[in-house]
Tab-separated table of N, CA and C in Angstrom:
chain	number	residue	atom	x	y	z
A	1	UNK	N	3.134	0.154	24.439
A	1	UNK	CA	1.983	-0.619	24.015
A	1	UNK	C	1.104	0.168	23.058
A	2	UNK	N	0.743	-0.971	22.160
A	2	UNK	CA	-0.426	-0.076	21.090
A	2	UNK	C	-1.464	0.311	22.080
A	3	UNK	N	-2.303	1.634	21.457
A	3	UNK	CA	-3.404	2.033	21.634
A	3	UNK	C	-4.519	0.747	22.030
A	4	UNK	N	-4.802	0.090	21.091
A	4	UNK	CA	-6.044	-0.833	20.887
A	4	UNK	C	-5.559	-2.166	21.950
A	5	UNK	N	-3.820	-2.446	22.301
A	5	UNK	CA	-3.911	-2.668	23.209
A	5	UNK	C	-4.590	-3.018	24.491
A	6	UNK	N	-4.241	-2.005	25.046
A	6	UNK	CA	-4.587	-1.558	26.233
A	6	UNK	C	-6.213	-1.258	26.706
A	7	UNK	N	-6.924	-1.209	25.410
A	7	UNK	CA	-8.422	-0.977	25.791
A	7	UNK	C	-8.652	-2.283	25.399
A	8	UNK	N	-8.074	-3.351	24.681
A	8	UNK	CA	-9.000	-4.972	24.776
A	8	UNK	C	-8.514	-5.862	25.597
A	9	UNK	N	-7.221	-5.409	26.035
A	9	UNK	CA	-6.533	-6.602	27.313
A	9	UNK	C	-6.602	-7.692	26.507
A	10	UNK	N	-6.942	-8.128	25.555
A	10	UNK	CA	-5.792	-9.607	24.777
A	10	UNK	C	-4.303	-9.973	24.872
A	11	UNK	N	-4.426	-11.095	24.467
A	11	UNK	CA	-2.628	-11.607	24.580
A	11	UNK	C	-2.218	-11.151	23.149
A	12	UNK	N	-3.287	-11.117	22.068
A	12	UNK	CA	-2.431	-10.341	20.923
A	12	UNK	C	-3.312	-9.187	20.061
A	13	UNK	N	-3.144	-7.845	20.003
A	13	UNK	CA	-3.657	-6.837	19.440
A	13	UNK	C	-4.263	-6.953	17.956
A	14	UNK	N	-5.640	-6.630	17.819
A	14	UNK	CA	-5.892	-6.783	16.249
A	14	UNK	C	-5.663	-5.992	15.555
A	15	UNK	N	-5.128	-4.755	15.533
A	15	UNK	CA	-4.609	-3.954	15.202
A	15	UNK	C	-3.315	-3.605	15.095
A	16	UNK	N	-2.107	-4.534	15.399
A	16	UNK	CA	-1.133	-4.188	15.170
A	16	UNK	C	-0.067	-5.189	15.457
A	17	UNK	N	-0.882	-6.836	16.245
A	17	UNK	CA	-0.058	-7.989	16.270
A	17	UNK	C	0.471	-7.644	16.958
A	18	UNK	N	0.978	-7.150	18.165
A	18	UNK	CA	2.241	-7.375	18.816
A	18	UNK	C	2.072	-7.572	19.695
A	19	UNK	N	1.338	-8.743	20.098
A	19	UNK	CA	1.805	-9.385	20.766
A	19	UNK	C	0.842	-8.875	22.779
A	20	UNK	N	1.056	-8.040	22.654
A	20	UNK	CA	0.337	-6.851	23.893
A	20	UNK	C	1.874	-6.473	24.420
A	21	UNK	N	2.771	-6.360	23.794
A	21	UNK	CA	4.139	-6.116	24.682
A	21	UNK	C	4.343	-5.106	23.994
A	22	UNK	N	4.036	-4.278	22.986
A	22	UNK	CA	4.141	-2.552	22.083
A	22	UNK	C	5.826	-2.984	21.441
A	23	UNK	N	5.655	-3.894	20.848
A	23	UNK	CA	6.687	-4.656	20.058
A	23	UNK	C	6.951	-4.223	18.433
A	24	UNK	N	5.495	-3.709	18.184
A	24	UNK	CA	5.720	-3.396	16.869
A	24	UNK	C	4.888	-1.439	16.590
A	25	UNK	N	4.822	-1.672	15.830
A	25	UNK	CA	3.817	0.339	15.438
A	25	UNK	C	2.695	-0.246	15.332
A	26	UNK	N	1.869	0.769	16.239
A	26	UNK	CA	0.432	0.340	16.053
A	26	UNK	C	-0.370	1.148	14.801
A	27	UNK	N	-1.341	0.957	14.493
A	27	UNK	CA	-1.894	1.443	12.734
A	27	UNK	C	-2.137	2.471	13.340
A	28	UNK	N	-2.516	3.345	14.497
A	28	UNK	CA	-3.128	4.822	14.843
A	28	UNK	C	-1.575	5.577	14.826
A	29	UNK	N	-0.413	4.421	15.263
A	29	UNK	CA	0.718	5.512	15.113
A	29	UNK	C	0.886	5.903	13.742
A	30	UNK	N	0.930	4.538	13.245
A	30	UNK	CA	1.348	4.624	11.341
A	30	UNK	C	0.519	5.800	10.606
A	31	UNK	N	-1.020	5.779	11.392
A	31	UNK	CA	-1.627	6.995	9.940
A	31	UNK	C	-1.154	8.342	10.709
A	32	UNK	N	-1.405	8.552	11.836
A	32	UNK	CA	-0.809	9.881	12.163
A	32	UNK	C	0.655	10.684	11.371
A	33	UNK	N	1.641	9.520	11.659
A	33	UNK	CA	2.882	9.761	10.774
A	33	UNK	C	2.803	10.011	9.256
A	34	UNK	N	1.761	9.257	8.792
A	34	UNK	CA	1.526	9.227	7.012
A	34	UNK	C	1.055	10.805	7.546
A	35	UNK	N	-0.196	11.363	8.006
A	35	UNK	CA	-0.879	12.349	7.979
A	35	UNK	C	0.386	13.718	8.241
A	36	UNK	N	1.378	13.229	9.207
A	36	UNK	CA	2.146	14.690	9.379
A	36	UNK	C	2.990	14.570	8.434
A	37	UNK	N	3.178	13.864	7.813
A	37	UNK	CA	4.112	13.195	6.350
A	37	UNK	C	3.715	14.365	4.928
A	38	UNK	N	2.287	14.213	4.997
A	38	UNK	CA	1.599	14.747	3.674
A	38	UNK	C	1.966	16.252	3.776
A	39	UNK	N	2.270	16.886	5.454
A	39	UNK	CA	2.248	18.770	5.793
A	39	UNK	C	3.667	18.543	5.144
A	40	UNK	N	4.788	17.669	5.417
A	40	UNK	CA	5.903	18.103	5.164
A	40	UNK	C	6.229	17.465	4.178
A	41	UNK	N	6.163	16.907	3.617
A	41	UNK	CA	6.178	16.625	1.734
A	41	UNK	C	5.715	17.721	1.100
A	42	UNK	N	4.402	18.451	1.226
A	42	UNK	CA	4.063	19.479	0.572
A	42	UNK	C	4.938	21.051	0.799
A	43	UNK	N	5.644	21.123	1.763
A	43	UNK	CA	6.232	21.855	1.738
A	43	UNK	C	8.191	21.829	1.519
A	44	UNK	N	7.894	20.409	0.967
A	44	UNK	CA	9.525	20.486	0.487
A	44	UNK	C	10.142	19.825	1.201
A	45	UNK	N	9.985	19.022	2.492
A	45	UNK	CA	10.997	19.008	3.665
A	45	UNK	C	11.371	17.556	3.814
A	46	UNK	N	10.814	16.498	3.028
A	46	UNK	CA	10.398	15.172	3.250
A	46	UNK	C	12.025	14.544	3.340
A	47	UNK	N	12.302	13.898	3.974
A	47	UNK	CA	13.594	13.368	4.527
A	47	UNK	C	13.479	11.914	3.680
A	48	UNK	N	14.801	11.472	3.220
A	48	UNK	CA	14.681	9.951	2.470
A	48	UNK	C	14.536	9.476	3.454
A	49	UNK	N	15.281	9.221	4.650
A	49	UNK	CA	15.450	8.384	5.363
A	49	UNK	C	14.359	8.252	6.263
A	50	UNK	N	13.294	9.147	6.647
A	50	UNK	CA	12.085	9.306	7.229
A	50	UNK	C	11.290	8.164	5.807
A	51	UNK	N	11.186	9.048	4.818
A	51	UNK	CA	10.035	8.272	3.854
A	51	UNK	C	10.706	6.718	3.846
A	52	UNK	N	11.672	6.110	3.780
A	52	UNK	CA	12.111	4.668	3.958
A	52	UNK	C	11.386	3.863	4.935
A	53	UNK	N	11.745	4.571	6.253
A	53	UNK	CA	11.098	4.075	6.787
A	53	UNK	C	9.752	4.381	7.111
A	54	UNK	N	8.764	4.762	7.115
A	54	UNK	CA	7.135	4.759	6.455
A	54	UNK	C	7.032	3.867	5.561
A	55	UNK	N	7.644	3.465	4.485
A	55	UNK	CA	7.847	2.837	3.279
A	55	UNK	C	7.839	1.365	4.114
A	56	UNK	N	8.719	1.101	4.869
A	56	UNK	CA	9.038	-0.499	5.582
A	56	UNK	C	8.005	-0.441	6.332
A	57	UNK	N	7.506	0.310	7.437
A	57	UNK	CA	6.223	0.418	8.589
A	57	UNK	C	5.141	-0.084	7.648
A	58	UNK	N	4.813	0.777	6.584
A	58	UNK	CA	3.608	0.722	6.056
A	58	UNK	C	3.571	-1.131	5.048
A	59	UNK	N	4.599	-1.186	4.736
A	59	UNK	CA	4.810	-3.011	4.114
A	59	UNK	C	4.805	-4.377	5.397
A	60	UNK	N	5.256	-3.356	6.438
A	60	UNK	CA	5.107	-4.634	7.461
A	60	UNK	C	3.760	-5.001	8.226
A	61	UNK	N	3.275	-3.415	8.535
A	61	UNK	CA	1.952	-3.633	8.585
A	61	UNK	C	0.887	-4.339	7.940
A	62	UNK	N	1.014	-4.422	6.757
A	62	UNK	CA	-0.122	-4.581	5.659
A	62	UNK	C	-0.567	-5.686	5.944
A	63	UNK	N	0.048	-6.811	5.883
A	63	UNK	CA	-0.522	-8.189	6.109
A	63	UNK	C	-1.209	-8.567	7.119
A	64	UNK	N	-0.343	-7.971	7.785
A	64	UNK	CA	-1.303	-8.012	9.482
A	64	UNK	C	-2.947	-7.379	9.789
A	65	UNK	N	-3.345	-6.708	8.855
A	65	UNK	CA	-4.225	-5.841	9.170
A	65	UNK	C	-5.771	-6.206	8.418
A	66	UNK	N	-6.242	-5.928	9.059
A	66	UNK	CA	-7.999	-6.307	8.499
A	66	UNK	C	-7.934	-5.716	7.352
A	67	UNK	N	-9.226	-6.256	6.559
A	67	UNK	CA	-9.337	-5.700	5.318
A	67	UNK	C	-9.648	-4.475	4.716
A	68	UNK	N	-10.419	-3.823	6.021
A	68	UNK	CA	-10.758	-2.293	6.320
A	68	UNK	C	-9.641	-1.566	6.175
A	69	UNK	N	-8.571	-2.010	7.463
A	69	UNK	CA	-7.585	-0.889	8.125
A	69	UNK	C	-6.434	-1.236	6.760
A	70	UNK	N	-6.336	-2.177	5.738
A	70	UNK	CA	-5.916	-2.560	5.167
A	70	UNK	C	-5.536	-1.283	4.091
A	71	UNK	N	-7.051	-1.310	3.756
A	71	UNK	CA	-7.289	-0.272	2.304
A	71	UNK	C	-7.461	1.060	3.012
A	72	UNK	N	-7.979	1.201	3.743
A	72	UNK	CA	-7.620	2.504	4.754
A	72	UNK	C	-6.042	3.152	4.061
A	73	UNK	N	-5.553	2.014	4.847
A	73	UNK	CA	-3.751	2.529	5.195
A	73	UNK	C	-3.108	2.741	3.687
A	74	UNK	N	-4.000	1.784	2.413
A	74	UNK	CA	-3.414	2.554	1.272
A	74	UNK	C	-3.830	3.338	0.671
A	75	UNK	N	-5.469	3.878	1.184
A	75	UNK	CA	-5.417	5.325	0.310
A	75	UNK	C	-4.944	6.344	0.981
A	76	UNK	N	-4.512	6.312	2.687
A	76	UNK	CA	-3.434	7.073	3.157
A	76	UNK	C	-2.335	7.021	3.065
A	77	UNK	N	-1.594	6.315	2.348
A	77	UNK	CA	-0.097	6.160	2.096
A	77	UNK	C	-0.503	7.188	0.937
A	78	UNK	N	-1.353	6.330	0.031
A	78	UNK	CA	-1.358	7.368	-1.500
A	78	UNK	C	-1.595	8.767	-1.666
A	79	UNK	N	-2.060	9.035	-0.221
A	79	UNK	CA	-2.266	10.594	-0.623
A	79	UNK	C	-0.625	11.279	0.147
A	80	UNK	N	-0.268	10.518	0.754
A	80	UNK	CA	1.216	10.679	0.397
A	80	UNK	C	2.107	11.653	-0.626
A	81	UNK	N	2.402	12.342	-0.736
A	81	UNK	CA	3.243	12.890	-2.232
A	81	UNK	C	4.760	11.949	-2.193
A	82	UNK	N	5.644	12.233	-1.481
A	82	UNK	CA	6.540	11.666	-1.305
A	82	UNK	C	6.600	10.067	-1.234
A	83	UNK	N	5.211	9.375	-0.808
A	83	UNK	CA	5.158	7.864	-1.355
A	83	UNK	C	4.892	7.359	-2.576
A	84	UNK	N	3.870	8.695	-2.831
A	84	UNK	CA	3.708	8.235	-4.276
A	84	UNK	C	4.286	8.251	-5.412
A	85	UNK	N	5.672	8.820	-4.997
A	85	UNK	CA	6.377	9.417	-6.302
A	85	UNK	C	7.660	8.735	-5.687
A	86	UNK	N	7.446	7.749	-4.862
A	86	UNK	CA	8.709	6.884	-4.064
A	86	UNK	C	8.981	5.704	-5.480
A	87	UNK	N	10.171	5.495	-5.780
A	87	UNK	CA	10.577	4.726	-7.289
A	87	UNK	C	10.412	3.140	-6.383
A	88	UNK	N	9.556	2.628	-6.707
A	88	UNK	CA	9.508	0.954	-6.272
A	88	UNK	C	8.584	0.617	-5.325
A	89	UNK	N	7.953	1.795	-4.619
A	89	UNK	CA	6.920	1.416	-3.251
A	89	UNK	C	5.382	0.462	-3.801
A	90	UNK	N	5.851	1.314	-5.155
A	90	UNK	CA	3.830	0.352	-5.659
A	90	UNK	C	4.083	-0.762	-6.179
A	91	UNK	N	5.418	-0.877	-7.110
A	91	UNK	CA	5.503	-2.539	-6.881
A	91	UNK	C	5.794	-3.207	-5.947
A	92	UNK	N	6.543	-2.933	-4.930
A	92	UNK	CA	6.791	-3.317	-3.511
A	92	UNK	C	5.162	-3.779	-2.766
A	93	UNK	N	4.281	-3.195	-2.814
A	93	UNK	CA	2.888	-2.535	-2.352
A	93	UNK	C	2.227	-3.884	-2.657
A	94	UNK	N	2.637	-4.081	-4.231
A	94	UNK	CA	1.545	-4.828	-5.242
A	94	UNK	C	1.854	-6.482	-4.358
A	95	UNK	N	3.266	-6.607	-4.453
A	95	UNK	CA	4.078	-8.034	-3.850
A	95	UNK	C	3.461	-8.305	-2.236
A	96	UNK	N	3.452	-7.158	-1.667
A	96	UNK	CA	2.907	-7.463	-0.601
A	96	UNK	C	1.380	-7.516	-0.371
A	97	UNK	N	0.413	-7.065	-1.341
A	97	UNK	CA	-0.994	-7.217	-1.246
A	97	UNK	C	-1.455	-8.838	-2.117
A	98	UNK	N	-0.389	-9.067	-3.166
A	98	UNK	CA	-0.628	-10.114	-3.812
A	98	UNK	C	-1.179	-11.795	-3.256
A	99	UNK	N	-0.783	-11.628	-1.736
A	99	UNK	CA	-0.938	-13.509	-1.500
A	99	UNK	C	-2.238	-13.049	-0.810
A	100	UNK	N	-2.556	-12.053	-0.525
A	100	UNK	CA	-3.866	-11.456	0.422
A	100	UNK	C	-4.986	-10.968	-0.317
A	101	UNK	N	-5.389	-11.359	-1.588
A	101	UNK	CA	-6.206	-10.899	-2.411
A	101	UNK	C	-7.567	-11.044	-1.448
A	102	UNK	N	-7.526	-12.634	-1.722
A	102	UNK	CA	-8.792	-13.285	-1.437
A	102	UNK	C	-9.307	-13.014	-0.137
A	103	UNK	N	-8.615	-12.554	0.695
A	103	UNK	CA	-9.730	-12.373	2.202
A	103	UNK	C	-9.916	-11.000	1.936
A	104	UNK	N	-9.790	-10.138	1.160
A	104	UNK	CA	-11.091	-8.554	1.377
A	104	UNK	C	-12.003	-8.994	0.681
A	105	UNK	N	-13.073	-8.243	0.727
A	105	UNK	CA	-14.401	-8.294	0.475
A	105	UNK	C	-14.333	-7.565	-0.920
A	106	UNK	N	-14.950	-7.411	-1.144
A	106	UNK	CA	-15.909	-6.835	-2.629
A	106	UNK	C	-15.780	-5.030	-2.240
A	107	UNK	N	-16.078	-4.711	-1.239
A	107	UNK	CA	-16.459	-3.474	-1.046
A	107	UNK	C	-14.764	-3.021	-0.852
A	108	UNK	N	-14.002	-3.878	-0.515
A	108	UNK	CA	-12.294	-2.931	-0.077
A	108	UNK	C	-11.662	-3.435	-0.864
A	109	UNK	N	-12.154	-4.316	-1.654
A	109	UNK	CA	-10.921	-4.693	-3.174
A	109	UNK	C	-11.333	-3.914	-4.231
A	110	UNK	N	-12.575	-3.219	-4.338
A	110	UNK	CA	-12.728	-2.378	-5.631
A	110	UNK	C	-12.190	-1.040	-5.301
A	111	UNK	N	-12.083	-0.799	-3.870
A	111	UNK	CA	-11.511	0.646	-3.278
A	111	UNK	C	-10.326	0.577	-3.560
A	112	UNK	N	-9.353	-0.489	-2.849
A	112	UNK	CA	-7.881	-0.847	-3.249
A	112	UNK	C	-7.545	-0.981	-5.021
A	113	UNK	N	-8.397	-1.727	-5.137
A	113	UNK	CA	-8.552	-1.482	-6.993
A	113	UNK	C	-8.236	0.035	-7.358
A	114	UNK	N	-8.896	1.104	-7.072
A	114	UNK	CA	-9.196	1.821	-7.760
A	114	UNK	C	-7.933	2.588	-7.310
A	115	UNK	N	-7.480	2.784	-5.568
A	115	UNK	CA	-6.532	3.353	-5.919
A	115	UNK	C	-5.428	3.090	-6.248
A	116	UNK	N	-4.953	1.932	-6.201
A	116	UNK	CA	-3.806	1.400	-6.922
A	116	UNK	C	-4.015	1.783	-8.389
A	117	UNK	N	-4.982	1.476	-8.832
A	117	UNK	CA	-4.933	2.133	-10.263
A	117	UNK	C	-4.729	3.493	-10.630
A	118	UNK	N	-5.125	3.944	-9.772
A	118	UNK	CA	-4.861	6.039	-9.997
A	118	UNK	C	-3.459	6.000	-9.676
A	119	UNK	N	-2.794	5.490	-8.903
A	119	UNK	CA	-1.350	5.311	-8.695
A	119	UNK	C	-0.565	4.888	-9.326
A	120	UNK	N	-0.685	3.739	-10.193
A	120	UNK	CA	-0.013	3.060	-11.147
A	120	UNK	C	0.194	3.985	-12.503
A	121	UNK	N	-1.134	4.261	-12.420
A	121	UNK	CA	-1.256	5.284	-13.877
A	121	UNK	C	-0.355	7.113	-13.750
A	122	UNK	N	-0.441	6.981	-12.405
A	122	UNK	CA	0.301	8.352	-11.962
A	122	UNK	C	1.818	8.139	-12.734
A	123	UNK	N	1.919	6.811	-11.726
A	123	UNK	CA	3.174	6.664	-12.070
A	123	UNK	C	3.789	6.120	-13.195
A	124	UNK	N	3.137	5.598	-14.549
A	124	UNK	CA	3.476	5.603	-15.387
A	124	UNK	C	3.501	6.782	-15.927
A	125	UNK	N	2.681	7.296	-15.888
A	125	UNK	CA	2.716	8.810	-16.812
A	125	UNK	C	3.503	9.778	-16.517
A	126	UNK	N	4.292	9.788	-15.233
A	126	UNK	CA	4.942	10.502	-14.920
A	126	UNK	C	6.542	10.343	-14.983
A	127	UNK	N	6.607	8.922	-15.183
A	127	UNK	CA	7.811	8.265	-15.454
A	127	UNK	C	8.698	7.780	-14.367
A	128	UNK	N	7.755	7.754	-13.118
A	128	UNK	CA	8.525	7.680	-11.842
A	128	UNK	C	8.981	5.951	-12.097
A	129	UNK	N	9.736	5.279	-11.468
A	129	UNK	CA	10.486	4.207	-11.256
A	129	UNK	C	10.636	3.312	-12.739
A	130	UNK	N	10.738	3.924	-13.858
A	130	UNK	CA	10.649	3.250	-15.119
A	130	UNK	C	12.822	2.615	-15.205
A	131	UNK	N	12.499	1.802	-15.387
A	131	UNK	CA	13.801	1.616	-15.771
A	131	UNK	C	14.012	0.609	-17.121
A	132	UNK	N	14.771	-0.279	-17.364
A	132	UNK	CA	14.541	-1.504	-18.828
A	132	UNK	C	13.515	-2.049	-18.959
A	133	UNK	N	14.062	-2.881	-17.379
A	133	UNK	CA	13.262	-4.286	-16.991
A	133	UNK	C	11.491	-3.225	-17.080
A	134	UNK	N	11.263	-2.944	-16.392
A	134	UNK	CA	9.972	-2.152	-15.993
A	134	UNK	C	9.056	-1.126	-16.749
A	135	UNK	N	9.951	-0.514	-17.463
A	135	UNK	CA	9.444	0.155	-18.696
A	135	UNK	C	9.508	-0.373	-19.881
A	136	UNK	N	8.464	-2.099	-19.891
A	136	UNK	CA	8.693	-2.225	-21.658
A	136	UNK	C	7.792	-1.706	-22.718
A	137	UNK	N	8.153	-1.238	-23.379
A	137	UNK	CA	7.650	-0.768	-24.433
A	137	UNK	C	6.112	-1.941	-24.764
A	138	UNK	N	4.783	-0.489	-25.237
A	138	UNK	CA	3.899	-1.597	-25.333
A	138	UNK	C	3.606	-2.493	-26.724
A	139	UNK	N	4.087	-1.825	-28.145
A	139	UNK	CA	4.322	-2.673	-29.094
A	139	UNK	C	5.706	-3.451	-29.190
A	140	UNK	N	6.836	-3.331	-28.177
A	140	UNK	CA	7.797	-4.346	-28.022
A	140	UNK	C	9.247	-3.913	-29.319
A	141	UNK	N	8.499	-2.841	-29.945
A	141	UNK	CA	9.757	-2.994	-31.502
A	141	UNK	C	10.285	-1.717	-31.010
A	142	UNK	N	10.323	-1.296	-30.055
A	142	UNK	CA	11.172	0.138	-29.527
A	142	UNK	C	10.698	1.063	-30.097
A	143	UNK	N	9.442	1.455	-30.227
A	143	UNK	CA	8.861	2.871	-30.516
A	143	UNK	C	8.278	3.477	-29.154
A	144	UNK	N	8.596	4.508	-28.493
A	144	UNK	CA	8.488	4.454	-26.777
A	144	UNK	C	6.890	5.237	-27.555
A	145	UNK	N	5.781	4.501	-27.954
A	145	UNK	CA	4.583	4.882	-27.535
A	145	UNK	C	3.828	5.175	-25.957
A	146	UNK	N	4.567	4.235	-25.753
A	146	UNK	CA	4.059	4.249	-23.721
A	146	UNK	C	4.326	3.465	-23.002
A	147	UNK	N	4.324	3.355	-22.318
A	147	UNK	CA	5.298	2.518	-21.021
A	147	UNK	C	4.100	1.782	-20.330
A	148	UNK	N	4.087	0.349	-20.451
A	148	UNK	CA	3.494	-0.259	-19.496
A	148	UNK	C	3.341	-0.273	-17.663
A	149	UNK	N	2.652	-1.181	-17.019
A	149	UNK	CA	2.467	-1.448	-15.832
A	149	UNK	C	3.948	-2.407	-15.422
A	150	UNK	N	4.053	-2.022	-14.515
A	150	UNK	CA	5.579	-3.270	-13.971
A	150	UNK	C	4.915	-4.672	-13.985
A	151	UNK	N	5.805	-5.502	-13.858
A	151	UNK	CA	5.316	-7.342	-13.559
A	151	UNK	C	4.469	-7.509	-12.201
A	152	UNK	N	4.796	-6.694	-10.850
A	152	UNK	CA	4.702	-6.495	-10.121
A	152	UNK	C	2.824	-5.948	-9.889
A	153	UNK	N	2.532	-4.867	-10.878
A	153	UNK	CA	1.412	-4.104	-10.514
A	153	UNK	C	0.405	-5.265	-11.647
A	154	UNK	N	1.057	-5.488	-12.504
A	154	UNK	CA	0.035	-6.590	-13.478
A	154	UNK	C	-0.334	-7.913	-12.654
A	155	UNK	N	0.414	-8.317	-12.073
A	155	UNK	CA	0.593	-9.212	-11.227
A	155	UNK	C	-0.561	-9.064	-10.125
A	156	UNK	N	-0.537	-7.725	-9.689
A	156	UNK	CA	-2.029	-7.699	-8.181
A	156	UNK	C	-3.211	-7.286	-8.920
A	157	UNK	N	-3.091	-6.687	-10.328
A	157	UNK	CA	-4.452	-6.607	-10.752
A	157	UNK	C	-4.819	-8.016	-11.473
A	158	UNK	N	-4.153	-8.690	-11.780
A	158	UNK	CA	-4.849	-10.327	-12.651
A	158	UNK	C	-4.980	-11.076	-11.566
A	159	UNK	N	-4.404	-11.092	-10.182
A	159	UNK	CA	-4.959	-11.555	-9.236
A	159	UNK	C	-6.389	-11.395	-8.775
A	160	UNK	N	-6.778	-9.376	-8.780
A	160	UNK	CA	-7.524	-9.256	-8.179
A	160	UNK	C	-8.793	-9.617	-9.452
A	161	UNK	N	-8.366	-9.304	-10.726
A	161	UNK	CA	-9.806	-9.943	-11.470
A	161	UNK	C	-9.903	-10.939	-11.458
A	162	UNK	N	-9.088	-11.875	-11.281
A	162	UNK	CA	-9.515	-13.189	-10.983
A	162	UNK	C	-10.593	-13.549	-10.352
A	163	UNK	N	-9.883	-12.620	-8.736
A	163	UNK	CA	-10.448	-13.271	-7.858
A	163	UNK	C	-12.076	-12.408	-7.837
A	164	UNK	N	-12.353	-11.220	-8.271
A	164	UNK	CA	-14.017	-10.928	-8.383
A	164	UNK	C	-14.382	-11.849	-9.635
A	165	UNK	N	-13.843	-12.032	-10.272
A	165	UNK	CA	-14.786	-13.093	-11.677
A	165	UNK	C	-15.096	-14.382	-10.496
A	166	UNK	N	-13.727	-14.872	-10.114
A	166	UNK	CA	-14.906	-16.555	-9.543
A	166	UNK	C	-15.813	-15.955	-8.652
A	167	UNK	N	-15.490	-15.077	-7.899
A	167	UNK	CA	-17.175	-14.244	-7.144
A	167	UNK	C	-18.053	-13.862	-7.895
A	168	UNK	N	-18.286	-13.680	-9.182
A	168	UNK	CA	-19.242	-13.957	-9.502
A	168	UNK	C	-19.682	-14.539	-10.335
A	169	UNK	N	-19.249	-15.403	-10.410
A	169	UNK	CA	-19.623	-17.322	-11.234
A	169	UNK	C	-20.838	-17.857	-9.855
């Protein structure tokens, strides 16, 4: 059983959905793991098959989670090394934050804003997950001046200006 569980006695956990039967990872397991994640990424040791799955935990979680524990859980994924330099997790990230724009607030969509943007830009500049489709050229006539945002990351930021412009109409 999750943590948060067991101290609210509900039939379903707000923190981790499952149900009260410890069916799924609760968010105190998930950041601990991101947190012992960051000692052993920095020292070289980071396992694919460990970061995969963090990678699936941290996408299944997301939806489920308040808007707090939400943006929480992605500026702890991002300080991640090994997530952040994972080829597909931020468009993966973007797809899964995309239908959930509209229920954060103002105060955890400009946070999520900002770090998705330090991330995106990481990862363009660094060339992590660029491939045809994803790396198009930004004048289009094949002069590699610079590599755009994926469909994926353009996609959660025109959502999210959207959605602060009609907030403030």
């Amino acid at each position: 059983r999750a943590r948060g569980c067991r101290r609210r006695r509900r039939r379903r956990c707000r923190a981790c959905r499952c149900g009260g039967g410890g069916g799924g990872v609760s968010i105190d397991v998930l950041l601990q793991r991101l947190e012992a994640s960051t000692g052993t990424a920095e020292s070289g040791q980071h396992d694919t098959m460990f970061r995969q799955e963090l990678e699936s935990e941290v996408l299944n979680m997301l939806p489920k989670l308040e808007p707090a524990r939400a943006t929480d859980l992605i500026i702890r994924t991002h300080s991640v090394p090994s997530l952040r330099g994972s080829t597909g997790f931020l468009d993966n990230l973007a797809r899964a934050l995309l239908p959930s724009v509209s229920r954060f607030g103002n105060p955890h969509l400009i946070c999520m804003l900002g770090t998705i943007a330090a991330w995106a830009l990481q990862e363009v500049s660094s060339g992590v997950g660029k491939s045809t489709s994803d790396a198009a050229l930004v004048d289009g006539r094949g002069d590699s001046r610079g590599a755009r945002l994926s469909e994926a990351a353009r996609g959660f930021f025109s959502a999210a200006c959207a959605e602060l412009s009609m907030r403030l109409m």
